[in-house]
Amino acid sequence: MALRRKHTLAVTLLSAILVWGAASLPIAAEATSSAAATQSGKKPEASYWHNWTDARGVSHMTKCTFHTYALKSMSPPAGPQWQDLLSSGKAKIISTIQPAHWNGAWHPDPKVQWIIPLKGTWFVQAMDGTRVEMGPGDISLGEDQLSRPDGAGHKGHLAGNVGEGPVTLLVVQLENEAPTAGQPCRFQ
C-alpha cells in the first residue's frame, strides 16, 4: 500500500506540475491555456526537453511536446483538469539544491528522470554540443544512460548552474523505466 501511495504521489505531483506549468509559468507562451482549450474543445500542449541517446551513443537535447491530454477530474468532486499520464510505476522524488557555481561535470543521468527547476537557472549540454538553459516552468527528461564516451572522454551530458545563486530542482526518478536509444520525444 505504501508503494502504491508513493506511485500515486509521484504521478499526481508530476501531473500537477505539468498542469500548473502549462497555465502559470513561462511554458504558457508555448502552451494553449487550459481555459481556452476547454472552451474551444482543443486539447492543450506543453513542452519538455528530452536528453536522449542515439544508436551511436551520442546524447542530444530535443524539444518535445506533451499532447495526449484528457479532461477529467483527478479526484472527484474536484473539477476537471487536463491530464496526460506519462508513466505509471515506482518513482523516487528528490528535492535538490545545487550550491552557487555548481558544476556537474560530464555524467549520464543515474535513472530515467524528470527534472523540474523550481528556482534559479541551470543548463544541460549534450554530447552533440546542444546546450539548453532551463528555469522555473521548464521540464527536462534525462535519459542518456546509454551514451558512450566520445573522443574527448565525454559521456552523458554536462550540467551546471547559470548565474551566481543556487538552483533548486525537483527530480522524479522512474525506478522501473528502462532507458531507450534512438527514441527522442517518446513521452507524448
Tab-separated table of C-alpha atoms in Angstrom:
chain	number	residue	atom	x	y	z
A	1	MET	CA	0.000	0.000	0.000
A	2	ALA	CA	2.846	2.400	0.806
A	3	LEU	CA	4.396	1.810	-2.643
A	4	ARG	CA	1.043	2.487	-4.302
A	5	ARG	CA	0.754	5.725	-2.311
A	6	LYS	CA	4.263	6.788	-3.369
A	7	HIS	CA	3.494	5.995	-7.025
A	8	THR	CA	0.222	7.907	-6.834
A	9	LEU	CA	2.047	10.840	-5.212
A	10	ALA	CA	4.681	10.851	-7.950
A	11	VAL	CA	2.132	10.752	-10.782
A	12	THR	CA	-0.060	13.357	-9.065
A	13	LEU	CA	2.919	15.625	-8.392
A	14	LEU	CA	4.190	15.438	-11.968
A	15	SER	CA	0.659	15.926	-13.358
A	16	ALA	CA	0.144	18.941	-11.100
A	17	ILE	CA	3.461	20.430	-12.170
A	18	LEU	CA	2.581	19.931	-15.828
A	19	VAL	CA	-0.888	21.419	-15.443
A	20	TRP	CA	0.404	24.278	-13.261
A	21	GLY	CA	3.345	24.892	-15.589
A	22	ALA	CA	1.120	24.970	-18.644
A	23	ALA	CA	-1.130	27.545	-17.053
A	24	SER	CA	1.180	29.668	-14.895
A	25	LEU	CA	4.830	29.671	-15.904
A	26	PRO	CA	6.964	30.605	-18.933
A	27	ILE	CA	5.894	27.422	-20.690
A	28	ALA	CA	2.488	29.100	-21.075
A	29	ALA	CA	3.836	31.125	-24.009
A	30	GLU	CA	4.084	27.848	-25.947
A	31	ALA	CA	1.093	26.086	-24.424
A	32	THR	CA	-2.579	26.582	-25.105
A	33	SER	CA	-4.193	27.712	-21.856
A	34	SER	CA	-6.459	25.165	-20.229
A	35	ALA	CA	-9.384	27.578	-20.144
A	36	ALA	CA	-9.126	28.430	-23.846
A	37	ALA	CA	-8.613	24.780	-24.727
A	38	THR	CA	-11.674	23.772	-22.720
A	39	GLN	CA	-13.850	26.410	-24.394
A	40	SER	CA	-12.668	25.537	-27.903
A	41	GLY	CA	-12.634	21.772	-27.316
A	42	LYS	CA	-8.990	21.687	-28.373
A	43	LYS	CA	-6.526	19.758	-26.223
A	44	PRO	CA	-3.665	21.808	-24.733
A	45	GLU	CA	0.009	21.202	-25.379
A	46	ALA	CA	3.084	21.744	-23.220
A	47	SER	CA	6.755	21.150	-23.945
A	48	TYR	CA	9.749	19.488	-22.330
A	49	TRP	CA	13.414	18.975	-23.191
A	50	HIS	CA	14.462	15.361	-23.768
A	51	ASN	CA	18.113	14.420	-23.159
A	52	TRP	CA	18.252	11.195	-25.177
A	53	THR	CA	20.898	8.943	-26.747
A	54	ASP	CA	21.131	7.836	-30.367
A	55	ALA	CA	22.246	4.392	-31.607
A	56	ARG	CA	25.900	5.574	-31.714
A	57	GLY	CA	25.829	6.501	-28.013
A	58	VAL	CA	25.756	10.274	-28.570
A	59	SER	CA	23.422	12.330	-26.361
A	60	HIS	CA	21.111	15.017	-27.773
A	61	MET	CA	18.671	17.630	-26.401
A	62	THR	CA	15.370	17.777	-28.300
A	63	LYS	CA	12.328	19.927	-27.520
A	64	CYS	CA	9.252	17.695	-27.323
A	65	THR	CA	5.537	18.172	-26.784
A	66	PHE	CA	3.049	16.606	-24.410
A	67	HIS	CA	-0.189	16.434	-26.349
A	68	THR	CA	-2.308	13.445	-25.302
A	69	TYR	CA	-4.277	15.238	-22.608
A	70	ALA	CA	-7.684	14.117	-21.362
A	71	LEU	CA	-10.037	16.440	-19.498
A	72	LYS	CA	-11.112	14.725	-16.276
A	73	SER	CA	-11.195	15.113	-12.523
A	74	MET	CA	-8.125	13.899	-10.688
A	75	SER	CA	-10.188	13.422	-7.534
A	76	PRO	CA	-13.960	13.866	-7.809
A	77	PRO	CA	-15.775	16.038	-6.939
A	78	ALA	CA	-12.909	18.366	-7.955
A	79	GLY	CA	-13.465	19.962	-11.334
A	80	PRO	CA	-11.854	18.515	-14.450
A	81	GLN	CA	-8.330	19.415	-15.478
A	82	TRP	CA	-6.194	18.415	-18.435
A	83	GLN	CA	-4.120	15.309	-17.598
A	84	ASP	CA	-1.541	13.341	-19.567
A	85	LEU	CA	-0.449	10.158	-17.757
A	86	LEU	CA	3.178	9.783	-18.840
A	87	SER	CA	4.257	6.818	-16.780
A	88	SER	CA	2.967	4.563	-14.062
A	89	GLY	CA	5.152	2.617	-11.717
A	90	LYS	CA	7.526	3.096	-8.837
A	91	ALA	CA	9.160	6.520	-8.594
A	92	LYS	CA	11.558	8.293	-6.270
A	93	ILE	CA	11.036	12.028	-5.677
A	94	ILE	CA	14.103	14.077	-4.763
A	95	SER	CA	14.352	17.764	-3.924
A	96	THR	CA	17.858	19.021	-4.608
A	97	ILE	CA	19.588	22.366	-4.186
A	98	GLN	CA	22.703	22.842	-6.270
A	99	PRO	CA	25.003	25.300	-4.473
A	100	ALA	CA	26.097	28.533	-6.184
A	101	HIS	CA	28.531	27.853	-9.047
A	102	TRP	CA	27.655	24.123	-9.080
A	103	ASN	CA	29.289	22.194	-11.924
A	104	GLY	CA	28.051	18.666	-12.574
A	105	ALA	CA	30.890	17.713	-14.960
A	106	TRP	CA	30.174	15.167	-17.715
A	107	HIS	CA	27.952	12.336	-16.489
A	108	PRO	CA	24.910	10.277	-17.537
A	109	ASP	CA	21.665	10.515	-15.572
A	110	PRO	CA	21.517	7.810	-12.876
A	111	LYS	CA	17.954	6.803	-13.873
A	112	VAL	CA	15.361	7.880	-16.405
A	113	GLN	CA	14.195	11.009	-14.608
A	114	TRP	CA	12.074	14.111	-14.907
A	115	ILE	CA	13.856	17.265	-13.736
A	116	ILE	CA	11.796	20.336	-12.903
A	117	PRO	CA	13.599	23.583	-11.974
A	118	LEU	CA	11.812	25.356	-9.134
A	119	LYS	CA	14.219	28.255	-8.527
A	120	GLY	CA	17.225	29.553	-10.434
A	121	THR	CA	18.556	28.603	-13.857
A	122	TRP	CA	20.719	25.650	-14.839
A	123	PHE	CA	21.994	24.261	-18.126
A	124	VAL	CA	22.391	20.878	-19.792
A	125	GLN	CA	24.811	20.402	-22.681
A	126	ALA	CA	24.516	17.210	-24.720
A	127	MET	CA	27.397	15.427	-26.422
A	128	ASP	CA	26.276	16.818	-29.815
A	129	GLY	CA	27.036	20.337	-28.482
A	130	THR	CA	23.421	21.424	-27.923
A	131	ARG	CA	23.153	23.498	-24.739
A	132	VAL	CA	19.808	24.340	-23.156
A	133	GLU	CA	19.244	26.682	-20.201
A	134	MET	CA	16.203	25.907	-18.057
A	135	GLY	CA	14.440	27.691	-15.222
A	136	PRO	CA	11.072	27.603	-13.448
A	137	GLY	CA	8.385	26.456	-15.869
A	138	ASP	CA	10.729	24.250	-17.883
A	139	ILE	CA	10.773	20.466	-17.698
A	140	SER	CA	13.537	18.070	-18.708
A	141	LEU	CA	13.588	14.317	-19.194
A	142	GLY	CA	17.063	12.885	-18.525
A	143	GLU	CA	17.608	9.639	-20.414
A	144	ASP	CA	21.242	9.478	-21.522
A	145	GLN	CA	22.250	6.309	-19.643
A	146	LEU	CA	23.132	4.508	-22.902
A	147	SER	CA	25.636	7.144	-24.015
A	148	ARG	CA	29.221	6.079	-24.751
A	149	PRO	CA	32.432	8.100	-24.262
A	150	ASP	CA	33.405	10.241	-27.252
A	151	GLY	CA	36.958	11.021	-28.384
A	152	ALA	CA	37.369	13.548	-25.570
A	153	GLY	CA	36.040	11.110	-22.962
A	154	HIS	CA	32.708	12.937	-22.587
A	155	LYS	CA	29.760	10.704	-21.714
A	156	GLY	CA	26.172	11.712	-20.969
A	157	HIS	CA	25.843	15.454	-20.504
A	158	LEU	CA	27.497	18.453	-18.919
A	159	ALA	CA	25.346	20.365	-16.423
A	160	GLY	CA	25.786	23.372	-14.189
A	161	ASN	CA	24.219	26.467	-12.709
A	162	VAL	CA	23.739	29.683	-14.656
A	163	GLY	CA	24.347	32.849	-12.664
A	164	GLU	CA	25.569	33.392	-9.130
A	165	GLY	CA	22.972	31.681	-6.933
A	166	PRO	CA	21.897	28.170	-6.053
A	167	VAL	CA	19.407	26.211	-8.179
A	168	THR	CA	16.517	24.219	-6.704
A	169	LEU	CA	15.320	21.209	-8.703
A	170	LEU	CA	12.631	18.605	-8.210
A	171	VAL	CA	13.732	15.243	-9.615
A	172	VAL	CA	11.294	12.376	-10.220
A	173	GLN	CA	13.265	9.191	-10.915
A	174	LEU	CA	11.293	6.472	-12.687
A	175	GLU	CA	12.545	3.377	-10.876
A	176	ASN	CA	11.286	0.752	-13.342
A	177	GLU	CA	11.664	2.701	-16.591
A	178	ALA	CA	14.415	1.276	-18.808
A	179	PRO	CA	16.407	3.806	-20.863
A	180	THR	CA	15.969	3.681	-24.622
A	181	ALA	CA	18.164	4.690	-27.554
A	182	GLY	CA	17.035	6.423	-30.712
A	183	GLN	CA	13.631	7.423	-29.356
A	184	PRO	CA	13.510	11.204	-28.933
A	185	CYS	CA	10.218	12.534	-27.561
A	186	ARG	CA	9.000	9.097	-26.528
A	187	PHE	CA	6.739	10.583	-23.837
A	188	GLN	CA	3.981	12.471	-25.648
